[in-house]
CSV table of C-alpha atoms in Angstrom, one decimal:
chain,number,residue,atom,x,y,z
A,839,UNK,CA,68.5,91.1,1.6
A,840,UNK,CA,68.5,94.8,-0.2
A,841,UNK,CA,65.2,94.3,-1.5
A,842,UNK,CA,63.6,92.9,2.0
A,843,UNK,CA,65.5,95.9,3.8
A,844,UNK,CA,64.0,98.9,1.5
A,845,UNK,CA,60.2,98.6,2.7
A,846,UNK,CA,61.9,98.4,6.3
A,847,UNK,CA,63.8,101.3,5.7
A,848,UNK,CA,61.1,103.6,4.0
A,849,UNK,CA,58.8,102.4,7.2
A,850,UNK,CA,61.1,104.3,9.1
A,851,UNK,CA,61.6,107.4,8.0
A,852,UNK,CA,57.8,107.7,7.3
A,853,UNK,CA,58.0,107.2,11.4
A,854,UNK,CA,60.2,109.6,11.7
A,855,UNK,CA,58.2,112.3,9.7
A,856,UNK,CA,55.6,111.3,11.2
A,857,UNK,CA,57.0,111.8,14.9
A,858,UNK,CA,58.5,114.9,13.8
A,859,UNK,CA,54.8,116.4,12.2
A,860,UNK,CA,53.3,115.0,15.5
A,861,UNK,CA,56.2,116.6,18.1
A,862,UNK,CA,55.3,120.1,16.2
A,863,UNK,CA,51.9,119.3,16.0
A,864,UNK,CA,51.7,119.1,19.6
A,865,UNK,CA,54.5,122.5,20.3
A,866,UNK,CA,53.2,124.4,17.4
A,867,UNK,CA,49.7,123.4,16.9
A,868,UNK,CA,48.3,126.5,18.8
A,869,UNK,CA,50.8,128.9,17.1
A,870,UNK,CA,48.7,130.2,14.1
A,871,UNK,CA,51.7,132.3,12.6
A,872,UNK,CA,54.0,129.5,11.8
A,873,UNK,CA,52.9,128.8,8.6
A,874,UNK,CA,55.3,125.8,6.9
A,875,UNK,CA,54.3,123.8,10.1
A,876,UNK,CA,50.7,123.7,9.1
A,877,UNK,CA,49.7,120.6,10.7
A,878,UNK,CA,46.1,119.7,10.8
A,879,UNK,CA,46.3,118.4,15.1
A,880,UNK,CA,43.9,115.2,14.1
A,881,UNK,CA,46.5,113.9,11.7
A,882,UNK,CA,48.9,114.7,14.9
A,883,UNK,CA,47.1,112.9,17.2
A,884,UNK,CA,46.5,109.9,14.3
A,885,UNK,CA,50.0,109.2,14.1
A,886,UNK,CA,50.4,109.1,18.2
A,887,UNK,CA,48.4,106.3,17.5
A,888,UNK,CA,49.9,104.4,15.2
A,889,UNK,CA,53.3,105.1,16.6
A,890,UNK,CA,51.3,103.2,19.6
A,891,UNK,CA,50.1,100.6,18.0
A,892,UNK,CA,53.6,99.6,16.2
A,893,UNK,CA,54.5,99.3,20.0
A,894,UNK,CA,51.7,97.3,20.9
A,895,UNK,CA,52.4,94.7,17.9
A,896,UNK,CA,55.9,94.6,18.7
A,897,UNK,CA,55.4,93.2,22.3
A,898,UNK,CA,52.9,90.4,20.6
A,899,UNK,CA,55.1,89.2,18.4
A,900,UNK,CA,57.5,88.8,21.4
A,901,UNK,CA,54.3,87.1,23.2
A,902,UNK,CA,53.8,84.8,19.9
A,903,UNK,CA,57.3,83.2,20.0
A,904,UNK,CA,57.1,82.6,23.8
A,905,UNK,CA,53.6,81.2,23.7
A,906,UNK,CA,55.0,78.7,20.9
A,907,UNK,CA,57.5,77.3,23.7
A,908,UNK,CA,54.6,75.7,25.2
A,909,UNK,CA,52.0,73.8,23.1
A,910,UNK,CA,49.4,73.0,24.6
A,911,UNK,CA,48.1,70.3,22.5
A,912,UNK,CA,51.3,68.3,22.8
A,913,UNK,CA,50.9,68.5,26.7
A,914,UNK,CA,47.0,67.2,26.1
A,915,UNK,CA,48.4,64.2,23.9
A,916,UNK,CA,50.9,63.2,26.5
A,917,UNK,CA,49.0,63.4,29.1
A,918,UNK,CA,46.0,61.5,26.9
A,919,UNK,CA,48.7,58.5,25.8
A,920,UNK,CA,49.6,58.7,30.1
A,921,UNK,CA,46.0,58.0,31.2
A,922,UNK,CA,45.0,55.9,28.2
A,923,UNK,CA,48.3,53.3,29.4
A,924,UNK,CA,47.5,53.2,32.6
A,925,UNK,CA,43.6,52.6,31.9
A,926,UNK,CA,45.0,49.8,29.6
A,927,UNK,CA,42.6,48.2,27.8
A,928,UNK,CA,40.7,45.0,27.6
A,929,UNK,CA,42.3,43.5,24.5
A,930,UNK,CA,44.7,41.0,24.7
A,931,UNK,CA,48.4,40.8,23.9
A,932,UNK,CA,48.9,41.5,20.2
A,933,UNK,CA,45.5,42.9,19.5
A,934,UNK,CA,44.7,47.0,18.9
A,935,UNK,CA,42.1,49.1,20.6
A,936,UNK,CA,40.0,50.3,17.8
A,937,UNK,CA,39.2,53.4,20.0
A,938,UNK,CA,35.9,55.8,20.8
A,939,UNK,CA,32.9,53.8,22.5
A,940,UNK,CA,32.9,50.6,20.9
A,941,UNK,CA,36.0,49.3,22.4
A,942,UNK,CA,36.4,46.8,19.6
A,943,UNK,CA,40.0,45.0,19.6
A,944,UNK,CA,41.9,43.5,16.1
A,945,UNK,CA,44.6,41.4,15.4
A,946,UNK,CA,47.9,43.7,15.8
A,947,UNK,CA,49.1,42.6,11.8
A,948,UNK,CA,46.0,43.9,10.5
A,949,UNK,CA,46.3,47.4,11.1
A,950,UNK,CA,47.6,49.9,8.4
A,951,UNK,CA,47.9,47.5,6.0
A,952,UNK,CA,45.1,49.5,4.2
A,953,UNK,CA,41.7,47.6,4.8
A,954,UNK,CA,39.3,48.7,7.5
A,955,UNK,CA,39.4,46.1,9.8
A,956,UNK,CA,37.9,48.7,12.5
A,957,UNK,CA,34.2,49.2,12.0
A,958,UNK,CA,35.2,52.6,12.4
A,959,UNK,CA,38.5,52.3,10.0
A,960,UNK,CA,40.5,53.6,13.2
A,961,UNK,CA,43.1,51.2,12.5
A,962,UNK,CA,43.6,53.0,9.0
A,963,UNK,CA,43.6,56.5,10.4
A,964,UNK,CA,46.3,58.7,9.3
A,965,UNK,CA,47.6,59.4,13.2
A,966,UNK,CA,48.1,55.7,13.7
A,967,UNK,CA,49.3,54.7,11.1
A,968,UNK,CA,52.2,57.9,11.2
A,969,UNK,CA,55.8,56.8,9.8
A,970,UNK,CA,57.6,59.4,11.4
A,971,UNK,CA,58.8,57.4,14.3
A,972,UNK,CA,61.1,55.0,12.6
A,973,UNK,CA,62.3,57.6,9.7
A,974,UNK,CA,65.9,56.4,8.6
A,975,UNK,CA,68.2,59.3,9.8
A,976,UNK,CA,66.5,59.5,13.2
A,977,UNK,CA,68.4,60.0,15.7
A,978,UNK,CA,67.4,58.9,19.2
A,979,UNK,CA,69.7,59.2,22.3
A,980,UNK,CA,69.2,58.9,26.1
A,981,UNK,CA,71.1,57.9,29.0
A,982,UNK,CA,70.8,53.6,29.7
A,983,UNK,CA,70.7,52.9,33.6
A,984,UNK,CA,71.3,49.5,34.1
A,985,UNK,CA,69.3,47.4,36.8
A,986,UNK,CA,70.0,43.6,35.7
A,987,UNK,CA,72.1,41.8,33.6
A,988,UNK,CA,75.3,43.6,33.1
A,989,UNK,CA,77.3,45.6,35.5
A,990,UNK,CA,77.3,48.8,34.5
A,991,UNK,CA,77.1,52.5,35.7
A,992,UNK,CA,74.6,55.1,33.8
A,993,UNK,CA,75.9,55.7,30.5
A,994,UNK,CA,74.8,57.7,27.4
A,995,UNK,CA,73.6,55.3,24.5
A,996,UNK,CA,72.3,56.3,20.8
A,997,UNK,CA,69.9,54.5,18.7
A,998,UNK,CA,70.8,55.8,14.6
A,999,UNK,CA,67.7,54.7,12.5
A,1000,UNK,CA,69.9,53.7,8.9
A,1001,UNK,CA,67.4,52.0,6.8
A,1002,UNK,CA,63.8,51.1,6.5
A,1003,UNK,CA,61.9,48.6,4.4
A,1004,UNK,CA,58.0,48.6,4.0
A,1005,UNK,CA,56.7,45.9,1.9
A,1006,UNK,CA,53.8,46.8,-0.5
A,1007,UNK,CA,52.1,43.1,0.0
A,1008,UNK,CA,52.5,43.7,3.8
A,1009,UNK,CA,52.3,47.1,5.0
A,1010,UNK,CA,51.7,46.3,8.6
A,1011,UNK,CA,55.0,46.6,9.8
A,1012,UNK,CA,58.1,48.8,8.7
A,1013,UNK,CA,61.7,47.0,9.1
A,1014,UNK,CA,64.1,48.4,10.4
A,1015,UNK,CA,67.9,48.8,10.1
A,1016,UNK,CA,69.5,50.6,12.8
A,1017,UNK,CA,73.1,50.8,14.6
A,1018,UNK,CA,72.9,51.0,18.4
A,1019,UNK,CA,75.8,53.1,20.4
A,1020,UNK,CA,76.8,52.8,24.1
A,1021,UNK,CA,79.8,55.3,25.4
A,1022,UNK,CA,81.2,53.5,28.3
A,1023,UNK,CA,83.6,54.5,30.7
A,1024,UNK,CA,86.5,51.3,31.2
A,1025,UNK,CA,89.4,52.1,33.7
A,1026,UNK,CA,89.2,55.8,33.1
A,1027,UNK,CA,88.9,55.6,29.2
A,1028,UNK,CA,86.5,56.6,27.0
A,1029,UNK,CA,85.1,53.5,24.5
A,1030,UNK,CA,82.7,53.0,22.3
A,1031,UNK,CA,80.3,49.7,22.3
A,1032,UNK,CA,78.4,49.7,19.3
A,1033,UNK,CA,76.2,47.1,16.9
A,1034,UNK,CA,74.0,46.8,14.3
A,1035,UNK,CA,70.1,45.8,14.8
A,1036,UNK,CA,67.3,44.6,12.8
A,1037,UNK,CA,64.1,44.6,13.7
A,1038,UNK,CA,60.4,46.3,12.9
A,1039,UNK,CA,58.0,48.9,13.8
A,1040,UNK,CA,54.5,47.7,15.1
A,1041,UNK,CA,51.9,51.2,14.6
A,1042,UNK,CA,49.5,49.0,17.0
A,1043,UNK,CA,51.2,50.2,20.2
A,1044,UNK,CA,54.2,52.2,18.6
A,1045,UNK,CA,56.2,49.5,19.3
A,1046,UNK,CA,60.3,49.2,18.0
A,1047,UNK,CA,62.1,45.9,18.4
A,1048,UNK,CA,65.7,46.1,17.4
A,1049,UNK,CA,68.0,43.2,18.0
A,1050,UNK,CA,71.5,42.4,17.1
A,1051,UNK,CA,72.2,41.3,13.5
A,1052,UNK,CA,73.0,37.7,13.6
A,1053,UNK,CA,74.2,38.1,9.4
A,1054,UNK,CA,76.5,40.9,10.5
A,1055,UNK,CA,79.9,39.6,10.2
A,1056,UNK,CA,81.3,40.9,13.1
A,1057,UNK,CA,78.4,40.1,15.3
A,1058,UNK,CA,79.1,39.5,18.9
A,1059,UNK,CA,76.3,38.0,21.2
A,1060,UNK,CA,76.8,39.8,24.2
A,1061,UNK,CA,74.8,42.4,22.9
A,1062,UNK,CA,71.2,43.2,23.7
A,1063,UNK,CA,68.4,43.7,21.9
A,1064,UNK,CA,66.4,46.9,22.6
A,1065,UNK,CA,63.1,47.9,22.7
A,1066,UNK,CA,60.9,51.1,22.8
A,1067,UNK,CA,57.5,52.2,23.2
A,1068,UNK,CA,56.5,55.6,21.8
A,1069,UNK,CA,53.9,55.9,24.2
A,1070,UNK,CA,54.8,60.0,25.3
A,1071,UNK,CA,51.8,61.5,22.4
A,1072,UNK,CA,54.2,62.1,19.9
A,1073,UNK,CA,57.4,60.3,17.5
A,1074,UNK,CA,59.7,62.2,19.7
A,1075,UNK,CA,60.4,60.0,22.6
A,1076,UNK,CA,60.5,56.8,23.3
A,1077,UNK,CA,60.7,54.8,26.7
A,1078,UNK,CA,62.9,52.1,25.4
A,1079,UNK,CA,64.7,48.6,27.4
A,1080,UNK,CA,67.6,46.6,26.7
A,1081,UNK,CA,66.2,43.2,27.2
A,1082,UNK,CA,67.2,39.2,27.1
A,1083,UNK,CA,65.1,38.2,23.6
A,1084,UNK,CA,64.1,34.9,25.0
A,1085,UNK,CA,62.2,36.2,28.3
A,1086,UNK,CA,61.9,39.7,27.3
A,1087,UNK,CA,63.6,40.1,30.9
A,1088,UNK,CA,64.4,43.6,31.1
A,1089,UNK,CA,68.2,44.5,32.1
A,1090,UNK,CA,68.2,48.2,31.8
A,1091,UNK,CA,66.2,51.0,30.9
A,1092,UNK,CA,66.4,54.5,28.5
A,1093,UNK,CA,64.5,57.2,27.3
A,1094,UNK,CA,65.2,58.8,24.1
A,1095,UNK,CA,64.8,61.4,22.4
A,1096,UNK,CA,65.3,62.9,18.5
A,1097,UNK,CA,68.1,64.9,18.4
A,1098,UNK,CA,67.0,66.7,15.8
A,1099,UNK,CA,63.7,67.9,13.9
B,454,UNK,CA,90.8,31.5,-8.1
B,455,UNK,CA,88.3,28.7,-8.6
B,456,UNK,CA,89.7,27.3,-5.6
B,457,UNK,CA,88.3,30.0,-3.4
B,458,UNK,CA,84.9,29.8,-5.3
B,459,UNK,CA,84.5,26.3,-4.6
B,460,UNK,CA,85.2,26.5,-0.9
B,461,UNK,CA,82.9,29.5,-0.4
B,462,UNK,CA,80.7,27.3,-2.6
B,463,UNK,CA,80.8,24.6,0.5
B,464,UNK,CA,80.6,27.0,3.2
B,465,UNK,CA,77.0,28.2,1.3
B,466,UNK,CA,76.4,24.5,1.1
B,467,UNK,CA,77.0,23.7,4.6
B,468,UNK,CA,75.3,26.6,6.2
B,469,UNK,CA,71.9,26.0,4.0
B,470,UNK,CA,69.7,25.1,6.7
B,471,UNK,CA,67.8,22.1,5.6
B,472,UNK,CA,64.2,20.5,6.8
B,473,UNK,CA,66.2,18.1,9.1
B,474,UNK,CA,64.5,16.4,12.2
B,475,UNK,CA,65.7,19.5,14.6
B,476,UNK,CA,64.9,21.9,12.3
B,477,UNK,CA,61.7,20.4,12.0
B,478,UNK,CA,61.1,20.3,15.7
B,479,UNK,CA,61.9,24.2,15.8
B,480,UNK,CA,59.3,25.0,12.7
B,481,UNK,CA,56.4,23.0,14.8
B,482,UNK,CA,56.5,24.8,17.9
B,483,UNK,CA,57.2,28.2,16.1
B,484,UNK,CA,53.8,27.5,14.6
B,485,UNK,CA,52.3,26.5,17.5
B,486,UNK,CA,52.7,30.2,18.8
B,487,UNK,CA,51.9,31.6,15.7
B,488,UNK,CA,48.9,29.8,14.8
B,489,UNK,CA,47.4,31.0,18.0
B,490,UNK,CA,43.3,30.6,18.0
B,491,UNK,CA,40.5,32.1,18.2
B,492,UNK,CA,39.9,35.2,16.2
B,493,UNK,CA,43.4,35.8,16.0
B,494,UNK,CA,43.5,33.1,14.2
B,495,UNK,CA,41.1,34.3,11.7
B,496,UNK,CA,43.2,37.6,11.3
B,497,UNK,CA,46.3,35.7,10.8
B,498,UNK,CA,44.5,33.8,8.4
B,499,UNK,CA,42.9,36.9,6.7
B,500,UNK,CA,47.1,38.7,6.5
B,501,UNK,CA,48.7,36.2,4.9
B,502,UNK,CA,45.9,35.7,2.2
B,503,UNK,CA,46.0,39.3,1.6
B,504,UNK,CA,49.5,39.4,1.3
B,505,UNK,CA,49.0,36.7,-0.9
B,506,UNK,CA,46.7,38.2,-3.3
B,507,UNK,CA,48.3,41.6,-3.1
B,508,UNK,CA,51.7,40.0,-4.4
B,509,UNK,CA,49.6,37.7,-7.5
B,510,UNK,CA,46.0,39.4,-7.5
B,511,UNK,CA,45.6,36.9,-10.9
B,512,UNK,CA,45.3,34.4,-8.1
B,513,UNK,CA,42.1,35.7,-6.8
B,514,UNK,CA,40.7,33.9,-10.1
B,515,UNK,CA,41.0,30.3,-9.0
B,516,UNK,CA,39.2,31.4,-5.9
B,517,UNK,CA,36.2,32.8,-7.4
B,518,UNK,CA,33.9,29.4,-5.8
B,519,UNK,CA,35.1,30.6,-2.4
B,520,UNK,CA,34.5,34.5,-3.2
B,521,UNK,CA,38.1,34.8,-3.3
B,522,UNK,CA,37.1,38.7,-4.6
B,523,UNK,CA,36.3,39.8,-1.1
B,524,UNK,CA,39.0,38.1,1.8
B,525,UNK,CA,36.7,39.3,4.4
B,526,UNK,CA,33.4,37.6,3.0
B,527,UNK,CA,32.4,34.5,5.3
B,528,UNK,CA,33.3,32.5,2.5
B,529,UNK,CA,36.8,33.0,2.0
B,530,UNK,CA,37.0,33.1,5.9
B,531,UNK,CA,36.2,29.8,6.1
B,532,UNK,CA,38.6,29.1,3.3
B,533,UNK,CA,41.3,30.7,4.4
B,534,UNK,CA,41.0,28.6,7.7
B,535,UNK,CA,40.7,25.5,6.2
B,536,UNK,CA,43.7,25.7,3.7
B,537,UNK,CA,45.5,26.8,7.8
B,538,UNK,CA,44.1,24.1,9.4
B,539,UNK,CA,45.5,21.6,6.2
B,540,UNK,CA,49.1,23.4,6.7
B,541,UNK,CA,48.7,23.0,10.5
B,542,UNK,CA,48.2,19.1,9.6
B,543,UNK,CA,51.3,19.2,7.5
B,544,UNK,CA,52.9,20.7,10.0
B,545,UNK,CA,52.5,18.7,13.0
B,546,UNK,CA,53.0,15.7,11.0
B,547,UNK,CA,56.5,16.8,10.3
B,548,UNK,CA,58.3,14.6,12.9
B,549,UNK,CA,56.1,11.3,11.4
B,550,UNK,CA,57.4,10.6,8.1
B,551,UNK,CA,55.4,8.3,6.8
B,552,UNK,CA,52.0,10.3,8.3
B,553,UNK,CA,53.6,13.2,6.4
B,554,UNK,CA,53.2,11.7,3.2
B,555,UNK,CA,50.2,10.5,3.5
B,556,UNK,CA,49.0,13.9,4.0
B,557,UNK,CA,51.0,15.9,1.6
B,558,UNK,CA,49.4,13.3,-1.3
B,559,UNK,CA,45.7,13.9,0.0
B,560,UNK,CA,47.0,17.4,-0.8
B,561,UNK,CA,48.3,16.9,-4.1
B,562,UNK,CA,45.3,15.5,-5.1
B,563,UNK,CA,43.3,18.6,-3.9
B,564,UNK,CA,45.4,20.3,-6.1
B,565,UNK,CA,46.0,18.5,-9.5
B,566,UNK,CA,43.7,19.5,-12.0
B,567,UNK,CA,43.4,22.9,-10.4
B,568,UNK,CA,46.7,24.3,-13.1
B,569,UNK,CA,48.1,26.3,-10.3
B,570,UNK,CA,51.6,28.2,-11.4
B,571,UNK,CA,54.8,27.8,-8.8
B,572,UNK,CA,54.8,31.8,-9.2
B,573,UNK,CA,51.6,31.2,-6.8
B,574,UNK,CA,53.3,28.8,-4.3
B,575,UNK,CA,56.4,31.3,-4.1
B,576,UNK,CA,54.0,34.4,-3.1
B,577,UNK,CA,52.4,32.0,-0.8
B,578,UNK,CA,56.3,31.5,0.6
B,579,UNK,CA,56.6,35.0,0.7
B,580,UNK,CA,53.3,36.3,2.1
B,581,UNK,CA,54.6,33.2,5.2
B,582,UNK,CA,57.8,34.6,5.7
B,583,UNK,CA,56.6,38.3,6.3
B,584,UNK,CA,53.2,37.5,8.6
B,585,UNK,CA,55.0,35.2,10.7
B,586,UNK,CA,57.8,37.4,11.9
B,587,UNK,CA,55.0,39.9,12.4
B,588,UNK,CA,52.6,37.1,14.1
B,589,UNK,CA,55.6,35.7,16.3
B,590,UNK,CA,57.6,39.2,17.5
B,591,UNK,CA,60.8,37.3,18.1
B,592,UNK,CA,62.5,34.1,18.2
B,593,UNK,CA,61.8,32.8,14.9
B,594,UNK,CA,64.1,31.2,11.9
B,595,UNK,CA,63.9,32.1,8.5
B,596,UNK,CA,66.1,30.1,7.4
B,597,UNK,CA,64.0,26.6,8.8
B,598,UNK,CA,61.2,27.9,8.0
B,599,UNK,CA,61.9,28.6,4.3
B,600,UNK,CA,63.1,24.7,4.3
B,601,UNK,CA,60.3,23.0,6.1
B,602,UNK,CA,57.8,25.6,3.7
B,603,UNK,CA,59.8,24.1,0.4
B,604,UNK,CA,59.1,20.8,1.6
B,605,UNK,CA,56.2,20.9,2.3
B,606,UNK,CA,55.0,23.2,-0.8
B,607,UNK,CA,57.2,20.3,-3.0
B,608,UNK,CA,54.6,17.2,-1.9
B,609,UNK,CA,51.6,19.9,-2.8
B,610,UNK,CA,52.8,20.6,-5.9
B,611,UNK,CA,54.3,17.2,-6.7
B,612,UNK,CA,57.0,18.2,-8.8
């Protein structure tokens, strides 16, 4: 602190002098018989200047830190990863889009497992191939509004990501260990439904399938899996659904957020 | 003490899924899905051999006649679906006994003389049990499948 402060400090009073120098400069200047306020009017008007400038500099910095609340290349990715669903593309189910002209599709459990399968090695590329999504620690919440399946009103629901496995042999997917939380509201009381979920991480459509532990020991089997799509541009949200496994039928929906960075 | 062991020793026993005739039933139509066609099937060839060879690259060696060096080469492609298409035989066989055997001794005869370790057949198991999960999304049993794959990789090797 002391040390960072000093610079700060002596900045200051070399303002002050200089206002001071500059103040007479300006009263004084044309008073030739004051002679211990000999100030030379250019240096004066100099350090009008600068005591300007500082100004000026202060109100960017202010501009800086309220330009970086809007990022304009996030906006372009969502709204790239918007267009680019609702275009689709003409691979099938379980294949990637290799991207650019070509439009070339592979096998989903080929990419990032570190061969070019791409003729342009887009399904090796560093963006696609991003780990950040499923990092263990992330926390994702969101409110789940139910449509199907259960009766249930609007509730807040939290997906914690608490381990993750990638195997060297088959880097293709990342499994997942998570523990999936629903805060329900029963007769007026507060309670907590709550499970934990395997599953995996596809990086061909930023795909997360969680579904309830069958091994855990106090498993129950009116839980329902969840699953979520990354598919806002970034590893920040995710348009997840609780689903039936067998049809996929989806019961309710989410979106989620990280709760932290 | 060794009371306790011995009953926990049953439940392990008892909850061992085994390659019965259900379990088989379960294991063909998983494949089924998983085997797909087409170029996929090429791809799912091409991940589980590179699975394999990641886990025991040695192996590459006995695969030098069908450029085992390079999994993408037309070669090993064609390998790689041919060594499918025999497990898809296996496979569908496994609800016909006698048919079953019959196959998995033309197998073992491909095999003998070839001085294959079991280390091999295990990363074989291995690279299976990851691409298939991958391959199938959902609804899919380790368990059976890890039976059905010992079976079967027990009338290839013949011991």
């Amino acid at each position: 602190g002391q040390s960072e402060h000093q610079p700060r400090e002596y900045t200051l009073t070399m303002w002050r002098l200089l206002i001071l120098s500059a103040l007479s400069g300006l009263i004084l200047g044309d008073l030739p018989t004051a002679p211990f306020l000999d100030i030379n009017p250019r240096l004066a008007a100099n350090a009008m200047r600068i005591i300007n400038l500082h100004r000026k500099v202060n109100s960017l910095k202010d501009k800086l830190h309220e330009a970086e609340k809007i990022d304009p290349s996030g906006f372009l990715h969502e709204l790239e990863a918007r267009v680019d669903h609702v275009e689709g593309s003409h691979c099938e189910e379980r294949q990637f889009q290799c991207g650019g002209n070509e439009q070339e599709c592979v096998s989903d459990i080929l990419v990032c497992d570190g061969h070019k399968d791409c003729h342009n090695g887009h399904d090796e590329e560093p963006t696609v191939c991003d780990t950040s999504p499923v990092k263990a620690g992330n926390v994702f919440s969101g409110t789940s509004h139910w449509t199907d399946c259960r009766v249930r009103t609007d509730h807040p629901s939290r997906i914690t990501i608490t381990a993750t496995t990638r195997r060297k042999f088959f880097p293709t997917r990342i499994w997942v260990r998570a523990h999936f939380e629903s805060f329900l509201e029963h007769d007026g009381k507060q309670e907590t439904s709550d499970f934990n979920a395997r599953g995996y991480y596809n990086f061909a459509n930023r795909h997360l399938v969680l579904k309830p532990d069958e091994h855990d020991h106090d498993h129950d089997h009116d839980h329902l899996p969840v699953v979520c799509d990354f598919n806002r541009g970034d590893s920040k949200r995710a348009e997840c659904h609780r689903v039936l496994e067998s049809s996929l039928h989806e019961c309710a929906n989410l979106f989620v957020h990280l709760e932290h960075d | 003490m060794k009371i306790v062991i011995l009953v926990l020793a049953f439940v392990a026993v008892a909850m061992a899924t085994e390659c019965d005739n259900l379990t088989r039933l379960k294991v063909k139509s998983q494949w089924r899905r998983a085997y797909s066609h087409g170029h996929d099937r090429e791809d799912f060839a091409q991940a589980i051999w590179r699975a394999i060879f990641a886990q025991v690259p040695d192996a590459r060696g006995l695969f030098k006649r069908v450029h085992g060096d390079d999994t993408s080469s037309p070669e090993f492609e064609a390998h790689a679906l041919r060594v499918l298409a025999g497990f898809d035989i296996a496979i569908s066989i496994l609800d016909q006994p006698e048919a079953l055997k019959a196959e998995l001794d033309h197998l073992e005869h491909q095999h003998d003389n070839r001085k294959i370790p079991d280390n091999y057949f295990d990363a074989f198991k291995t690279a299976l049990l990851h691409v298939l999960p991958a391959q199938l999304g959902r609804c899919w049993d380790r368990d059976a499948w890890s039976a059905c794959f010992d079976l079967i990789a027990h009338g290839v090797k013949g011991h």
